[in-house]
Tab-separated table of N, CA and C in Angstrom:
chain	number	residue	atom	x	y	z
A	187	MET	N	-33.093	-129.766	96.810
A	187	MET	CA	-33.885	-129.140	98.030
A	187	MET	C	-34.285	-128.214	98.175
A	188	ALA	N	-33.022	-127.509	98.726
A	188	ALA	CA	-33.037	-126.245	99.951
A	188	ALA	C	-32.911	-125.540	98.440
A	189	LEU	N	-32.107	-125.830	97.154
A	189	LEU	CA	-31.845	-124.766	96.111
A	189	LEU	C	-33.549	-124.109	95.474
A	190	SER	N	-34.346	-125.282	95.597
A	190	SER	CA	-35.765	-125.086	94.699
A	190	SER	C	-36.378	-123.856	96.230
A	191	MET	N	-36.449	-124.353	96.894
A	191	MET	CA	-37.411	-123.797	98.051
A	191	MET	C	-36.550	-122.319	97.629
A	192	LEU	N	-35.556	-122.004	97.472
A	192	LEU	CA	-34.983	-120.344	97.852
A	192	LEU	C	-35.042	-119.884	96.391
A	193	ILE	N	-34.963	-121.355	95.271
A	193	ILE	CA	-35.582	-120.589	94.124
A	193	ILE	C	-37.230	-119.860	94.625
A	194	SER	N	-37.945	-120.820	94.618
A	194	SER	CA	-38.801	-120.685	95.041
A	194	SER	C	-39.757	-119.131	95.858
A	195	LEU	N	-38.613	-119.152	96.955
A	195	LEU	CA	-39.014	-117.645	97.571
A	195	LEU	C	-38.406	-116.451	96.659
A	196	LEU	N	-37.274	-116.360	95.950
A	196	LEU	CA	-37.038	-115.617	95.342
A	196	LEU	C	-38.104	-115.070	94.317
A	197	ILE	N	-38.849	-116.068	93.554
A	197	ILE	CA	-39.652	-115.807	92.722
A	197	ILE	C	-40.713	-115.090	92.859
A	198	THR	N	-41.181	-115.847	94.257
A	198	THR	CA	-42.089	-115.559	95.418
A	198	THR	C	-41.936	-113.439	95.413
A	199	VAL	N	-41.257	-113.010	95.621
A	199	VAL	CA	-40.822	-112.182	96.155
A	199	VAL	C	-40.890	-111.270	95.458
A	200	LEU	N	-39.885	-111.900	93.903
A	200	LEU	CA	-40.510	-110.852	92.926
A	200	LEU	C	-41.499	-110.336	92.375
A	201	VAL	N	-42.246	-111.639	91.988
A	201	VAL	CA	-44.437	-111.175	92.519
A	201	VAL	C	-44.225	-110.834	92.817
A	202	ILE	N	-44.731	-110.102	94.230
A	202	ILE	CA	-44.978	-109.464	95.130
A	202	ILE	C	-44.670	-108.038	94.515
A	203	VAL	N	-43.109	-108.414	94.353
A	203	VAL	CA	-42.656	-106.646	94.548
A	203	VAL	C	-43.179	-106.317	93.009
A	204	LEU	N	-43.175	-106.454	91.833
A	204	LEU	CA	-43.925	-106.587	90.380
A	204	LEU	C	-45.265	-105.926	90.969
A	205	VAL	N	-45.910	-107.008	91.504
A	205	VAL	CA	-47.624	-106.670	91.805
A	205	VAL	C	-47.813	-105.149	92.086
A	206	LEU	N	-46.968	-104.721	93.143
A	206	LEU	CA	-46.371	-103.462	94.243
A	206	LEU	C	-46.968	-102.618	93.016
A	207	TYR	N	-45.569	-102.991	92.128
A	207	TYR	CA	-45.035	-101.752	91.450
A	207	TYR	C	-46.577	-101.634	90.662
A	208	LEU	N	-46.788	-102.371	89.828
A	208	LEU	CA	-48.149	-102.215	88.840
A	208	LEU	C	-49.297	-101.414	89.550
A	209	VAL	N	-49.811	-102.205	90.886
A	209	VAL	CA	-50.506	-100.941	91.489
A	209	VAL	C	-50.929	-99.416	91.885
A	210	GLU	N	-48.674	-99.724	91.841
A	210	GLU	CA	-48.694	-98.189	92.238
A	210	GLU	C	-49.010	-97.131	91.137
A	211	ARG	N	-49.160	-98.375	89.860
A	211	ARG	CA	-49.098	-97.151	88.691
A	211	ARG	C	-50.535	-96.943	88.313
A	212	LEU	N	-51.747	-97.958	88.862
A	212	LEU	CA	-52.781	-97.754	88.378
A	212	LEU	C	-53.750	-96.755	88.751
A	213	PRO	N	-54.368	-96.081	87.691
A	213	PRO	CA	-54.664	-94.803	87.696
A	213	PRO	C	-56.286	-94.335	89.145
A	214	ILE	N	-55.943	-94.765	90.487
A	214	ILE	CA	-57.300	-95.535	90.888
A	214	ILE	C	-56.687	-94.319	92.517
A	215	ASP	N	-57.983	-93.928	92.687
A	215	ASP	CA	-57.803	-93.250	94.276
A	215	ASP	C	-56.939	-93.920	95.291
A	216	GLY	N	-56.128	-92.878	96.093
A	216	GLY	CA	-55.554	-93.258	97.075
A	216	GLY	C	-55.870	-94.756	98.142
A	217	ARG	N	-57.274	-94.112	98.509
A	217	ARG	CA	-57.634	-95.328	99.387
A	217	ARG	C	-57.794	-96.568	98.602
A	218	THR	N	-58.481	-96.307	97.770
A	218	THR	CA	-58.562	-97.909	96.748
A	218	THR	C	-57.179	-98.705	96.870
A	219	LYS	N	-56.060	-97.818	96.332
A	219	LYS	CA	-54.383	-98.633	95.880
A	219	LYS	C	-53.797	-98.806	97.436
A	220	GLN	N	-54.722	-97.804	98.853
A	220	GLN	CA	-53.625	-98.465	99.358
A	220	GLN	C	-54.173	-100.066	100.105
A	221	LEU	N	-55.706	-100.174	99.857
A	221	LEU	CA	-56.513	-101.076	100.084
A	221	LEU	C	-55.334	-101.827	98.808
A	222	VAL	N	-55.213	-102.237	97.900
A	222	VAL	CA	-55.414	-103.188	97.327
A	222	VAL	C	-53.458	-104.291	97.535
A	223	GLN	N	-52.727	-102.486	97.901
A	223	GLN	CA	-51.506	-102.787	98.404
A	223	GLN	C	-51.508	-103.751	99.941
A	224	ILE	N	-52.371	-103.521	100.190
A	224	ILE	CA	-52.160	-104.195	101.713
A	224	ILE	C	-52.720	-106.154	101.506
A	225	VAL	N	-53.926	-106.255	100.224
A	225	VAL	CA	-54.070	-107.042	100.264
A	225	VAL	C	-53.168	-107.948	99.266
A	226	VAL	N	-52.216	-107.342	98.476
A	226	VAL	CA	-51.663	-108.222	98.168
A	226	VAL	C	-49.861	-108.481	98.925
A	227	ILE	N	-50.026	-107.711	99.643
A	227	ILE	CA	-48.758	-107.715	100.867
A	227	ILE	C	-49.369	-109.034	101.326
A	228	ILE	N	-50.622	-109.129	102.063
A	228	ILE	CA	-50.987	-109.916	103.286
A	228	ILE	C	-51.017	-111.422	102.054
A	229	ILE	N	-51.552	-111.168	101.106
A	229	ILE	CA	-51.055	-112.747	100.290
A	229	ILE	C	-49.992	-113.730	99.498
A	230	GLY	N	-48.683	-112.104	99.744
A	230	GLY	CA	-47.604	-113.110	99.860
A	230	GLY	C	-47.080	-113.226	101.516
A	231	ILE	N	-47.420	-112.795	102.126
A	231	ILE	CA	-47.050	-112.927	103.253
A	231	ILE	C	-46.994	-114.476	103.707
A	232	VAL	N	-48.298	-114.652	103.406
A	232	VAL	CA	-48.775	-116.424	103.436
A	232	VAL	C	-48.602	-117.012	102.466
A	233	SER	N	-47.683	-116.548	101.267
A	233	SER	CA	-47.422	-117.341	100.533
A	233	SER	C	-46.509	-118.180	100.785
A	234	LEU	N	-45.264	-117.036	100.731
A	234	LEU	CA	-43.692	-117.202	101.421
A	234	LEU	C	-44.533	-118.300	103.180
A	235	LEU	N	-45.022	-117.874	103.759
A	235	LEU	CA	-44.808	-118.666	104.727
A	235	LEU	C	-45.090	-120.286	104.335
A	236	LYS	N	-46.044	-120.383	103.391
A	236	LYS	CA	-46.130	-121.415	102.738
A	236	LYS	C	-45.271	-122.617	102.438
A	237	TYR	N	-44.399	-121.984	101.367
A	237	TYR	CA	-42.975	-122.080	101.251
A	237	TYR	C	-41.988	-122.346	102.440
A	238	LEU	N	-42.017	-121.572	103.508
A	238	LEU	CA	-41.328	-122.263	104.428
A	238	LEU	C	-42.148	-123.143	105.420
A	239	ALA	N	-42.991	-124.000	104.610
A	239	ALA	CA	-43.703	-124.968	105.675
A	239	ALA	C	-44.809	-124.185	106.941
A	240	VAL	N	-44.684	-123.383	107.461
A	240	VAL	CA	-45.568	-123.042	108.428
A	240	VAL	C	-46.682	-123.162	108.626
A	241	PHE	N	-47.350	-123.005	107.263
A	241	PHE	CA	-48.772	-123.886	106.951
A	241	PHE	C	-48.834	-125.334	106.396
């Protein structure tokens, strides 16, 4: 059970980092890029909290 949760957390963190990297490489203006990064981080935090059984 604990190992499964740990693997899920690790995969979630890796996906968040990958999406943030890909957003950084998009050819869009700085303001929009920053907004997309904030949205990705918020979604990632909510997903991590879900795995930790906070929600």
